[in-house]
C-alpha cells in the first residue's frame, strides 16, 4: 500500500519524494516545505520501497535542525524510524572517527577540543616560539587554521605560494606545531572531524566501501551552505550507487564568509550526471506581495538557478517603505508602529527588527527601553553587554575612579600587553599590603618583578594618568574616549586582527563614540561620570531570560530559517545594506542581494522597509542614499510608491545621471585610481587592500571599467573591479 500522506503534497513535492534512485537536486524556494519533503521522502523509502532504516543517512548543519527532522520522521512513521542516521556533519564524522580511531592514528577516548581549548594550546605555542601575542592573536590563528582545514589545506601546504610573507610563514609553523601537539595529546578539534573523515575515506578505500554498502540513500539539507570539505565528504558518501539527494536554495546562500561555496549547489548537475532536478517554487509562508517583491529582487542575480517563487496566499498588504531623516527617527517611528499594532495583536513575539550589522541595534534598544517594551537580541548580546563595549566602559570607570581595581584588572591585558598572571598576583598582593590601588601599584618597582615587565606597567600607568588628567580638566567625554581608543591601542588592535569579527567590534566601538557624542549634544553639562551612571542603570535591567513576550532584534544573517508575522527591515542605505565592505565585487553584491532576499522572505503578514537620509559615524553626520535593492522591487508593491525621491536611488555601480553630487564624487574617485596597466600590475604582484590587507594577484580579466582582479589573501580569494578599488602595490 502506498504511503498515504503523499496525497497531502503538491505535485512538485511528490516528484521530489518519489524519485528515490540516482542523484536528485531539490531546489527549494523560501517557505516551500523542504523539511516536509525530506521527511516524507524518508518515510516513503521505508514504508513504500521497503528500504531498511539503517540504509538511510540524512545530514544537516545544526543540532536543532537534526532534532526537528528526527521528530518529524518519528511522527510520520513512529514504529519504523529506528536505525536512521539523522545527524549533523560534525556528529556523523565524530561517530565515524570513534569507530575507526586506530586507522586515523588516534587512540580510543580521544578528546575533541572546543574553541577555548584550541586557543589555549595555540597561545602556548605562540609564546614558545617567542612571537608577539598582539600580532599573532590566538583567536585569529585558530580561525585561519579552521578555514584552512575547511579548504583541505594541511600545514605544509598552507601559504605555499607566499613563503616570503613573515606573518603567513609563522602561521604555517604554528599550524604545524599545533597539529603535532594535538597528536601528542590524543586530541582533535572541530575542523579535524570532517577533514580526518575525508582523509580516512580517501586513504582507505575498504572503509568508505563499507559505509557505501551501509548507507544506500544519502540526503543532505541546506546544500547551498556546504564548504569544500563538506562537498568532498558528500561525493564520497554518494559512492558508486549515487543515490544522493541534496536539498537547498542557491538564493539563500549567505555564508561565503564562513567558507560556504555557492558553486556546490550550482554545479551539482555537472558533478552528478543524469541528475533529476525538481523546483519547489510555491511559498506557503507569506502573502503574495511579499513573495513577489523577493522574487523580483533576486532575479537581478546572475549566479543562480532559474526559479519563479510564488505564494499560494492572497496579495495581502502592500509593503510600507519609509524614508527617515536619521537613525534615531527611524528607530522611534518603528517602535511607535509596533505599539500601534500590538493593541490588536496582543503579542510582541510577532515582531522582529532586522539590521545588517550588530552595531545598528543601539538605536532600537534605546527606543524600546524608553517605551518600556521588552526585547531580546537573537544570536548576540545587547549593545552595552558586548565584550569590546564592556572593555571601554571598564577603562572609563578607572579614569573616573582610579581606585576601581576590578575594572582595571579586566582590561589590563586587553589588548594584550605582556603583563602575566604571576605578575598581576604580585601587584595585587603589594597593593593590598600598602592599602593602595592596583593602578598606583603599577607605578612602583615591586620586588621579584622583572625590569622589562615593570616598564610595561609604568607605561600603562602613565597612559591612564594622561586620561585621568583630561577627565579632571573637564574635557568632553567623547574626546576622552577617542584619546583612549588611540592611546590604549584598542582601535589598532582590532584593525590589525583583520577579521569579520574584529570588523564587527570596530563598528560597535564606532557606535559607542556616536552614542557618547549624542549624549553630549543633548546634555547641558555633560560628564563622563554621569554617562557611566546612565549605562549602569541600563545594564542592571531584569534578566532577559525571564521574558516570554518580547520584540526580537537580530542581524539578517541570524534570521535564516525563521519566520515572523511582522518584519521591519531597517537601514536600507548604500554602505549599510549592501554593506560597504561588500561593494567592490559583483559576487559580493550578489550575496548581499541574497541576504536581502532572505530578510524579505521571513515576513508572513506584513513587511516594513526603512532607511535614513543621514547616519552618524564616530559622531559625524554622513549623507546616505537608499539601497540599490529598493529600486529592484516593483513600484506598485509599495503602499504609496516609493516615499524617497527617485533621484537618490543608485544603480549597481554608478549613480543616476542628474545626481550631481554623487557623479562628481565618483568622477573624482575614478580620476584618482588608475588601471592595472597604468599601475603596471600583473599576476603574481603583491598588493595591499584597505580592508583585507596584503594579498597576491591571482588573475586579471576584463578591460576598461570592467577590469577585474582576483586576489589571494592567504586561504581565501576576493575579486574586485579595479576602477572602484584602491590597491597599493607592495614590493
XYZ file of C-alpha atoms in Angstrom:
731
model
C 0.000 0.000 0.000
C 1.388 3.400 -0.973
C 2.305 5.724 1.850
C -0.967 7.705 2.347
C 0.454 11.089 3.403
C 1.878 11.632 -0.096
C -1.591 12.827 -1.012
C -1.010 15.959 1.078
C 1.977 17.024 -1.036
C 1.788 19.263 -4.093
C 2.833 17.919 -7.484
C 6.466 19.065 -7.318
C 6.876 17.869 -3.732
C 5.542 14.445 -4.774
C 8.064 14.290 -7.636
C 10.877 15.006 -5.187
C 9.686 12.306 -2.801
C 9.040 9.617 -5.410
C 12.387 9.988 -7.258
C 14.472 7.783 -4.984
C 17.179 6.409 -7.285
C 20.213 8.269 -8.595
C 21.230 11.871 -7.903
C 18.385 14.249 -7.043
C 18.614 18.041 -6.742
C 15.703 19.689 -4.937
C 15.783 23.468 -5.381
C 13.576 24.538 -2.504
C 12.484 28.184 -2.540
C 11.824 30.046 0.696
C 8.855 28.659 2.619
C 8.272 25.846 0.104
C 8.176 22.980 2.613
C 11.639 21.450 2.157
C 11.726 19.753 5.585
C 8.347 18.186 4.816
C 9.766 16.827 1.549
C 12.896 15.362 3.199
C 10.952 13.659 5.988
C 8.246 12.329 3.651
C 10.983 11.038 1.363
C 12.489 9.067 4.267
C 9.044 7.702 5.155
C 8.401 6.753 1.513
C 11.712 4.884 1.264
C 10.953 2.851 4.378
C 7.209 2.224 4.045
C 6.693 2.024 0.274
C 10.119 0.970 -1.001
C 10.945 -1.414 1.832
C 14.354 0.156 2.481
C 15.852 -0.604 5.874
C 16.134 2.487 8.129
C 19.790 1.518 8.651
C 20.438 2.162 4.945
C 19.418 5.843 5.181
C 21.662 8.738 6.233
C 20.368 12.320 6.407
C 22.701 15.236 7.145
C 22.058 18.831 8.140
C 24.013 21.655 9.760
C 22.699 22.236 13.286
C 21.645 20.039 16.173
C 18.345 21.894 16.250
C 17.629 21.118 12.579
C 18.622 17.471 13.049
C 16.375 17.159 16.112
C 13.426 18.721 14.256
C 13.940 16.401 11.281
C 14.083 13.346 13.533
C 10.973 14.449 15.433
C 9.016 14.837 12.190
C 10.126 11.422 10.928
C 9.039 9.841 14.205
C 5.617 11.471 13.884
C 5.261 10.094 10.342
C 6.485 6.539 10.978
C 6.517 6.005 14.768
C 7.201 2.283 14.507
C 9.793 2.257 11.723
C 12.259 5.095 12.319
C 14.785 3.189 14.466
C 18.205 2.983 12.862
C 18.028 6.043 10.599
C 21.152 8.209 10.840
C 19.884 11.775 11.103
C 22.881 13.835 12.151
C 24.887 16.995 11.631
C 28.019 16.762 9.505
C 30.206 17.017 12.603
C 28.314 14.476 14.719
C 28.369 11.926 11.889
C 32.110 12.374 11.410
C 32.769 12.127 15.147
C 30.929 8.794 15.170
C 32.957 7.592 12.176
C 36.279 8.622 13.722
C 35.457 6.933 17.016
C 34.687 3.733 15.087
C 37.949 3.982 13.112
C 40.271 5.639 15.630
C 43.190 3.262 15.040
C 43.053 3.807 11.279
C 43.421 7.588 11.672
C 46.200 7.211 14.280
C 44.044 8.151 17.251
C 43.616 6.232 20.494
C 40.170 5.344 21.767
C 38.651 8.009 24.005
C 40.345 10.882 22.141
C 39.413 14.422 23.196
C 37.582 16.923 20.996
C 38.901 20.436 21.674
C 36.366 23.236 21.817
C 37.299 26.803 20.874
C 38.698 27.701 24.302
C 40.979 24.644 24.477
C 42.058 25.196 20.877
C 43.017 28.811 21.553
C 44.759 27.933 24.834
C 47.030 25.455 23.039
C 47.734 27.914 20.212
C 48.586 30.625 22.752
C 51.059 28.269 24.421
C 52.708 27.526 21.067
C 52.932 31.224 20.133
C 54.628 32.023 23.437
C 57.000 29.095 22.981
C 58.002 30.449 19.578
C 58.733 33.870 21.109
C 56.187 35.605 18.859
C 54.237 38.766 19.661
C 50.833 37.728 21.050
C 49.369 41.006 19.770
C 50.374 40.262 16.192
C 49.568 36.563 16.380
C 46.282 36.652 18.273
C 45.272 33.058 19.211
C 41.637 33.559 18.170
C 42.725 34.851 14.765
C 45.198 31.998 14.264
C 42.520 29.488 15.284
C 40.181 30.948 12.652
C 42.868 30.714 9.975
C 43.585 27.097 10.844
C 39.870 26.236 10.786
C 39.425 27.907 7.394
C 42.473 26.065 6.086
C 41.006 22.721 7.169
C 37.654 23.590 5.598
C 39.601 24.176 2.368
C 41.551 20.906 2.819
C 44.840 22.756 3.284
C 47.329 20.907 5.509
C 50.213 22.670 7.346
C 52.843 22.001 4.684
C 50.525 23.412 2.003
C 49.454 26.495 3.955
C 50.709 29.725 2.358
C 52.917 27.716 -0.012
C 52.763 30.492 -2.622
C 53.625 33.181 -0.082
C 56.597 31.680 1.718
C 58.380 35.027 1.950
C 55.473 36.518 3.900
C 56.671 36.725 7.544
C 53.189 36.521 9.041
C 51.852 33.631 6.958
C 55.080 31.661 7.274
C 54.792 31.852 11.060
C 51.104 30.944 10.908
C 52.140 27.849 8.942
C 54.698 26.947 11.629
C 52.127 27.492 14.396
C 49.670 25.319 12.459
C 52.276 22.572 12.118
C 53.251 22.644 15.807
C 49.580 22.767 16.773
C 48.868 19.580 14.835
C 51.893 17.880 16.410
C 50.810 18.856 19.930
C 47.248 17.660 19.354
C 48.561 14.314 18.180
C 50.663 14.025 21.350
C 47.590 14.884 23.424
C 45.373 12.384 21.540
C 43.016 15.227 20.615
C 41.198 16.646 17.615
C 39.417 19.936 17.019
C 36.136 20.627 15.215
C 37.914 21.233 11.917
C 39.538 17.796 12.178
C 36.241 15.939 12.416
C 35.316 16.306 8.750
C 38.876 16.624 7.393
C 40.106 13.430 9.059
C 36.972 11.593 7.928
C 37.545 12.646 4.316
C 41.214 11.626 4.521
C 40.151 8.327 6.127
C 37.829 7.596 3.208
C 40.333 8.676 0.557
C 43.304 6.829 2.018
C 41.447 3.654 2.996
C 39.059 2.543 0.214
C 37.734 -0.506 2.148
C 36.424 1.845 4.852
C 34.380 4.042 2.512
C 33.219 0.924 0.656
C 31.823 -0.410 3.927
C 29.806 2.749 4.540
C 28.656 2.962 0.912
C 27.171 -0.503 1.360
C 25.555 0.530 4.662
C 24.134 3.904 3.562
C 22.488 3.323 0.219
C 20.475 6.544 0.396
C 22.083 9.854 1.338
C 20.147 13.090 1.938
C 21.724 16.478 2.627
C 19.803 19.542 3.757
C 20.855 23.185 3.166
C 23.307 22.086 0.484
C 23.947 25.700 -0.554
C 25.782 26.181 2.758
C 28.361 23.434 2.231
C 32.046 24.296 2.040
C 34.829 22.498 0.197
C 35.453 19.780 2.782
C 31.713 19.046 3.146
C 31.463 18.884 -0.624
C 34.244 16.271 -0.710
C 32.508 14.270 2.019
C 29.257 14.416 0.054
C 30.869 12.942 -3.071
C 32.500 10.149 -1.074
C 29.269 9.225 0.704
C 27.427 9.123 -2.633
C 29.690 6.242 -3.611
C 29.083 4.204 -6.732
C 25.302 3.966 -6.250
C 24.956 7.792 -6.388
C 21.610 7.675 -4.582
C 22.201 11.141 -3.217
C 19.510 13.759 -2.718
C 20.522 17.334 -1.873
C 18.062 19.995 -0.860
C 18.807 23.692 -0.867
C 18.233 27.141 -2.278
C 21.049 28.944 -4.052
C 19.101 32.177 -3.481
C 19.668 31.727 0.254
C 23.427 31.168 0.094
C 24.644 33.850 2.528
C 27.613 32.314 4.340
C 30.596 32.668 1.992
C 32.476 34.367 4.856
C 32.263 31.023 6.673
C 33.616 29.199 3.643
C 30.292 28.158 2.067
C 30.616 27.834 -1.716
C 27.527 28.531 -3.815
C 29.155 26.654 -6.705
C 28.488 23.375 -4.869
C 24.755 23.639 -5.495
C 25.025 25.478 -8.821
C 27.327 22.778 -10.238
C 25.585 19.745 -8.722
C 24.152 18.691 -12.092
C 27.667 18.804 -13.577
C 29.158 16.816 -10.703
C 26.470 14.135 -10.903
C 25.378 13.231 -14.415
C 21.724 12.361 -15.047
C 20.599 14.396 -12.064
C 16.844 14.569 -11.549
C 16.074 18.219 -10.706
C 12.848 19.434 -9.169
C 11.964 23.004 -8.193
C 9.785 23.770 -5.181
C 8.559 27.245 -6.074
C 5.293 27.561 -4.157
C 5.674 29.530 -0.922
C 3.293 28.620 1.910
C 4.579 31.170 4.416
C 3.974 34.694 3.116
C 1.337 36.800 1.418
C 1.793 37.195 -2.326
C 3.007 40.832 -2.324
C 5.936 39.906 -0.087
C 6.946 36.966 -2.281
C 6.589 38.988 -5.471
C 8.936 41.610 -4.038
C 11.502 38.973 -3.089
C 11.207 37.209 -6.450
C 11.758 40.418 -8.433
C 14.730 41.350 -6.269
C 16.582 38.052 -6.574
C 16.118 37.859 -10.360
C 18.826 40.552 -10.601
C 21.449 37.977 -9.615
C 23.226 36.234 -12.475
C 24.756 33.412 -10.385
C 21.572 31.455 -9.656
C 19.318 28.670 -10.849
C 16.247 29.956 -12.650
C 13.223 29.796 -10.326
C 9.964 31.670 -10.040
C 8.735 31.552 -6.463
C 5.113 32.423 -5.907
C 2.707 32.444 -2.993
C -0.394 30.330 -2.580
C -1.855 33.084 -0.390
C -3.725 36.286 -1.363
C -1.793 39.542 -2.055
C -2.115 40.899 1.482
C -0.954 44.369 2.493
C 1.465 46.239 0.302
C 4.960 46.900 1.585
C 5.492 50.021 3.662
C 8.622 51.906 2.573
C 9.616 54.936 4.635
C 12.494 57.371 4.441
C 13.554 58.935 7.755
C 15.861 61.818 8.471
C 18.069 59.906 10.921
C 18.548 56.525 12.556
C 17.032 57.909 15.769
C 13.903 58.966 13.923
C 13.766 55.598 12.179
C 14.011 53.650 15.454
C 11.457 55.762 17.325
C 8.925 55.590 14.468
C 9.274 51.800 14.217
C 8.682 51.351 17.942
C 5.568 53.530 17.725
C 4.334 51.369 14.842
C 4.910 48.234 16.930
C 2.972 49.778 19.820
C 0.082 50.537 17.480
C -0.019 47.012 16.039
C 0.368 45.462 19.493
C -3.033 46.806 20.519
C -4.627 44.305 18.145
C -2.051 41.510 18.162
C -1.558 41.367 21.961
C 1.834 39.732 21.467
C 5.305 41.211 20.937
C 6.717 37.907 19.662
C 5.096 38.555 16.280
C 7.502 41.463 15.639
C 11.117 41.387 14.531
C 13.545 44.192 13.688
C 16.268 43.257 11.200
C 19.518 45.154 10.664
C 22.629 44.398 8.623
C 25.225 44.819 11.405
C 25.158 44.374 15.175
C 26.172 47.995 15.743
C 22.795 49.193 14.449
C 20.935 47.626 17.377
C 21.717 50.504 19.760
C 19.093 52.875 18.356
C 16.352 50.273 18.605
C 17.424 49.197 22.089
C 17.223 52.801 23.290
C 13.795 53.326 21.717
C 12.440 50.055 23.132
C 13.732 50.785 26.623
C 12.313 54.299 26.626
C 8.918 52.818 25.660
C 9.204 50.036 28.280
C 8.854 47.351 25.610
C 10.596 44.035 26.384
C 13.081 42.804 23.794
C 15.707 40.171 23.157
C 18.629 40.133 20.769
C 18.720 36.826 18.917
C 22.155 35.297 18.411
C 24.027 38.109 20.146
C 24.392 40.404 23.134
C 22.735 43.682 23.987
C 24.834 46.627 22.887
C 26.316 47.500 26.294
C 26.917 43.810 27.074
C 29.266 43.271 24.119
C 32.861 42.477 25.039
C 34.513 45.451 23.374
C 31.943 47.874 24.827
C 32.319 46.426 28.335
C 36.088 46.833 27.958
C 35.747 50.515 27.053
C 33.345 51.053 29.954
C 35.886 49.402 32.288
C 38.622 51.740 31.014
C 36.382 54.764 31.549
C 35.444 53.548 35.036
C 39.136 53.563 36.011
C 39.545 57.054 34.544
C 36.613 58.330 36.639
C 37.537 56.244 39.685
C 41.255 55.270 39.747
C 40.562 53.045 42.757
C 38.356 50.693 40.726
C 40.637 47.646 40.802
C 38.057 45.257 39.318
C 37.633 47.349 36.162
C 41.392 47.798 35.809
C 42.082 44.083 36.118
C 39.502 43.404 33.389
C 41.381 45.497 30.812
C 44.980 45.387 31.999
C 45.766 42.937 29.178
C 43.065 43.962 26.727
C 44.629 44.453 24.236
C 47.469 42.086 25.300
C 50.394 43.885 26.991
C 52.527 41.040 28.280
C 51.708 41.612 31.975
C 51.264 37.994 33.020
C 49.084 36.390 35.678
C 52.015 35.802 38.037
C 52.953 39.478 37.839
C 49.354 40.544 38.445
C 49.145 38.401 41.592
C 52.280 40.128 42.927
C 50.875 43.570 42.041
C 47.538 42.820 43.754
C 49.285 41.487 46.878
C 51.556 44.531 47.012
C 48.636 46.951 46.595
C 46.727 45.195 49.372
C 49.714 45.295 51.726
C 50.195 49.037 51.164
C 46.451 49.902 51.075
C 46.809 51.482 47.654
C 45.016 50.922 44.338
C 46.287 48.443 41.772
C 46.726 51.386 39.394
C 49.102 53.124 41.833
C 50.958 49.862 42.361
C 51.733 49.752 38.628
C 53.962 52.797 39.175
C 56.086 51.188 41.889
C 59.060 48.864 41.413
C 57.915 45.734 43.189
C 60.472 43.093 44.234
C 60.684 39.993 42.007
C 59.089 41.759 39.020
C 61.420 41.992 36.034
C 62.510 45.391 34.795
C 61.053 44.738 31.336
C 57.676 43.931 32.862
C 57.832 46.947 35.187
C 58.487 49.142 32.155
C 55.207 47.885 30.626
C 53.392 48.503 33.924
C 54.692 52.045 34.225
C 53.858 52.800 30.586
C 50.262 51.720 31.203
C 50.129 53.765 34.408
C 51.267 56.898 32.554
C 48.674 56.390 29.833
C 45.944 56.169 32.449
C 47.241 59.272 34.211
C 47.082 61.293 30.983
C 43.457 60.264 30.522
C 42.659 60.940 34.200
C 44.119 64.434 33.775
C 41.809 65.002 30.801
C 38.873 63.950 32.971
C 39.918 66.316 35.774
C 40.234 69.139 33.234
C 36.558 68.515 32.283
C 37.350 67.571 28.707
C 34.352 66.366 26.693
C 33.653 62.662 27.309
C 33.877 61.913 23.567
C 37.330 63.468 23.393
C 38.467 61.265 26.275
C 37.041 58.168 24.587
C 38.737 58.939 21.265
C 42.053 59.508 23.068
C 41.529 56.276 24.994
C 40.990 54.267 21.795
C 44.237 55.617 20.344
C 46.420 55.659 23.476
C 45.497 52.173 24.659
C 45.805 50.733 21.156
C 42.234 49.403 21.102
C 41.387 50.620 17.609
C 44.747 49.437 16.248
C 44.355 46.024 17.918
C 41.032 45.216 16.235
C 42.143 46.706 12.932
C 45.254 44.518 12.913
C 43.189 41.399 13.623
C 41.682 41.946 10.167
C 38.731 39.568 10.569
C 34.964 39.807 10.213
C 34.629 39.557 13.988
C 37.104 42.386 14.604
C 35.375 44.490 11.926
C 32.097 43.942 13.778
C 33.744 45.025 17.042
C 35.117 48.171 15.396
C 31.612 49.076 14.196
C 30.314 48.653 17.755
C 33.098 50.893 19.075
C 32.265 53.441 16.391
C 28.645 53.308 17.548
C 29.719 53.837 21.180
C 31.563 57.023 20.206
C 28.461 58.179 18.331
C 26.322 57.426 21.400
C 28.501 59.474 23.717
C 28.582 62.407 21.269
C 24.797 62.314 21.089
C 24.725 62.389 24.893
C 26.922 65.497 24.846
C 24.674 67.249 22.349
C 21.610 66.629 24.498
C 23.120 67.441 27.890
C 23.829 70.907 29.242
C 26.864 69.918 31.321
C 27.980 66.510 30.040
C 30.258 64.477 32.266
C 31.869 61.088 31.903
C 30.762 60.094 35.396
C 27.104 60.844 34.628
C 27.224 58.940 31.355
C 28.710 55.870 33.043
C 25.963 56.082 35.667
C 23.339 56.048 32.932
C 24.916 52.935 31.410
C 24.886 51.143 34.775
C 21.151 51.783 35.052
C 20.649 50.314 31.571
C 22.781 47.202 32.111
C 21.256 46.399 35.520
C 17.833 45.748 33.978
C 15.957 42.482 34.533
C 17.388 39.317 33.028
C 16.010 38.873 29.513
C 15.944 35.094 30.054
C 12.838 35.637 32.179
C 10.939 37.200 29.274
C 8.270 35.223 27.444
C 6.751 38.010 25.317
C 9.228 40.310 23.614
C 10.225 42.060 20.386
C 13.086 40.270 18.631
C 16.129 42.129 17.300
C 18.664 40.412 15.058
C 21.087 40.729 12.183
C 19.759 39.428 8.877
C 22.407 36.684 8.880
C 20.794 35.241 12.022
C 17.301 35.248 10.508
C 17.698 32.324 8.120
C 15.199 29.568 8.817
C 12.953 31.782 10.968
C 9.633 33.496 10.251
C 7.648 36.356 11.801
C 4.257 37.946 11.207
C 5.676 41.479 11.062
C 9.166 42.203 9.754
C 10.891 45.598 9.966
C 13.847 45.640 7.560
C 15.882 48.690 8.558
C 18.961 50.621 7.462
C 18.413 50.057 3.747
C 21.099 52.507 2.629
C 24.124 52.177 0.390
C 27.106 51.317 2.568
C 24.878 49.765 5.200
C 22.882 47.274 3.127
C 24.655 46.413 0.880
C 27.496 46.734 3.357
C 30.419 48.981 2.441
C 32.847 46.019 2.597
C 30.792 44.111 0.026
C 30.532 46.733 -2.703
C 33.726 46.188 -4.651
C 32.887 42.974 -6.478
C 29.786 41.727 -8.256
C 29.873 38.375 -6.420
C 29.757 40.120 -3.045
C 26.903 42.378 -4.191
C 25.024 39.251 -5.258
C 25.485 37.728 -1.807
C 24.202 40.947 -0.225
C 21.155 40.698 -2.522
C 20.617 37.097 -1.407
C 20.818 38.314 2.180
C 18.138 40.915 1.442
C 16.035 38.188 -0.187
C 16.311 36.091 2.985
C 15.198 39.068 5.096
C 12.135 39.774 2.957
C 11.014 36.141 2.865
C 10.968 35.906 6.687
C 7.791 38.068 6.700
C 4.491 36.219 6.807
C 1.909 39.014 7.053
C 3.447 42.460 6.654
C 6.812 43.887 5.595
C 8.101 47.332 6.579
C 11.271 48.672 4.916
C 13.025 51.834 6.042
C 16.167 53.872 5.505
C 17.677 57.100 6.781
C 18.874 60.159 4.858
C 21.706 60.745 7.326
C 23.670 58.426 9.595
C 26.445 59.065 12.101
C 29.903 57.520 12.140
C 32.075 58.372 15.142
C 29.520 61.102 15.775
C 29.988 62.743 12.395
C 26.912 63.147 10.184
C 27.117 61.435 6.796
C 24.738 61.685 3.865
C 23.169 58.406 2.765
C 21.408 57.298 -0.412
C 18.814 54.485 -0.443
C 19.940 50.944 -1.132
C 20.122 49.904 -4.783
C 17.987 46.891 -3.823
C 14.919 49.067 -3.271
C 14.794 50.018 -6.923
C 14.716 46.348 -7.874
C 11.343 45.880 -6.183
C 8.375 46.852 -8.416
C 6.940 50.285 -7.677
C 3.373 49.011 -7.403
C 4.197 46.705 -4.466
C 4.769 49.677 -2.151
C 1.847 51.328 -0.361
C 2.205 54.776 -1.930
C 5.012 54.160 -4.346
C 8.472 54.962 -3.079
C 8.454 57.720 -0.500
C 12.101 58.562 -1.119
C 12.941 60.807 -4.059
C 13.732 58.789 -7.187
C 16.944 60.593 -7.968
C 18.503 59.355 -4.749
C 18.382 55.722 -5.837
C 21.546 54.311 -7.342
C 22.020 51.502 -9.839
C 24.614 48.795 -9.444
C 27.912 50.652 -9.656
C 27.323 54.297 -10.534
C 24.784 56.998 -9.575
C 21.980 58.084 -11.848
C 22.586 60.867 -14.323
C 21.432 64.084 -12.709
C 22.615 63.168 -9.217
C 25.401 65.697 -9.465
C 26.895 65.282 -6.012
C 27.380 61.524 -6.414
C 28.614 61.834 -10.011
C 31.249 64.386 -9.025
C 32.397 62.219 -6.125
C 32.610 59.158 -8.357
C 34.369 61.026 -11.161
C 36.968 62.313 -8.704
C 37.456 58.797 -7.382
C 37.839 57.410 -10.884
C 40.407 60.032 -11.777
C 42.422 59.177 -8.659
C 42.536 55.460 -9.456
C 44.494 54.185 -12.411
C 44.000 50.979 -14.370
C 46.060 47.833 -13.877
C 48.107 48.700 -16.946
C 48.820 52.223 -15.676
C 49.784 50.845 -12.278
C 51.808 48.182 -14.006
C 50.055 45.456 -12.051
C 50.375 41.864 -13.169
C 49.597 38.363 -11.958
C 51.863 37.459 -9.036
C 52.212 41.040 -7.705
C 51.655 41.689 -4.016
C 49.129 44.425 -3.257
C 47.569 45.930 -0.142
C 43.782 46.368 0.197
C 42.432 48.761 2.852
C 40.125 46.119 4.407
C 41.691 42.750 3.576
C 45.385 43.572 3.997
C 48.203 42.191 1.843
C 47.445 39.658 -0.863
C 48.740 38.337 -4.151
C 47.139 38.946 -7.575
C 45.972 35.580 -8.914
C 44.121 36.741 -12.019
C 43.389 39.868 -14.108
C 40.473 39.938 -16.545
C 38.194 42.335 -18.452
C 39.001 45.833 -19.616
C 38.064 49.468 -19.028
C 35.607 49.948 -16.149
C 35.101 46.170 -16.114
C 38.746 45.380 -15.442
C 38.766 42.853 -12.574
C 41.490 41.493 -10.335
C 41.294 38.323 -8.274
C 43.485 38.495 -5.179
C 44.539 35.666 -2.833
C 44.523 36.639 0.846
C 46.082 33.590 2.474
C 43.440 30.869 2.282
C 40.714 32.900 0.554
C 40.281 34.785 -2.717
C 38.407 38.020 -3.451
C 37.520 39.625 -6.792
C 37.374 43.398 -7.293
C 36.514 45.863 -10.033
C 39.724 47.838 -10.274
C 38.049 51.104 -11.283
C 36.418 51.239 -7.853
C 39.122 49.662 -5.725
C 42.147 51.342 -4.185
C 45.136 48.997 -4.237
C 48.663 49.736 -3.116
C 51.454 47.784 -4.762
C 53.782 46.168 -2.209
C 57.395 45.416 -3.031
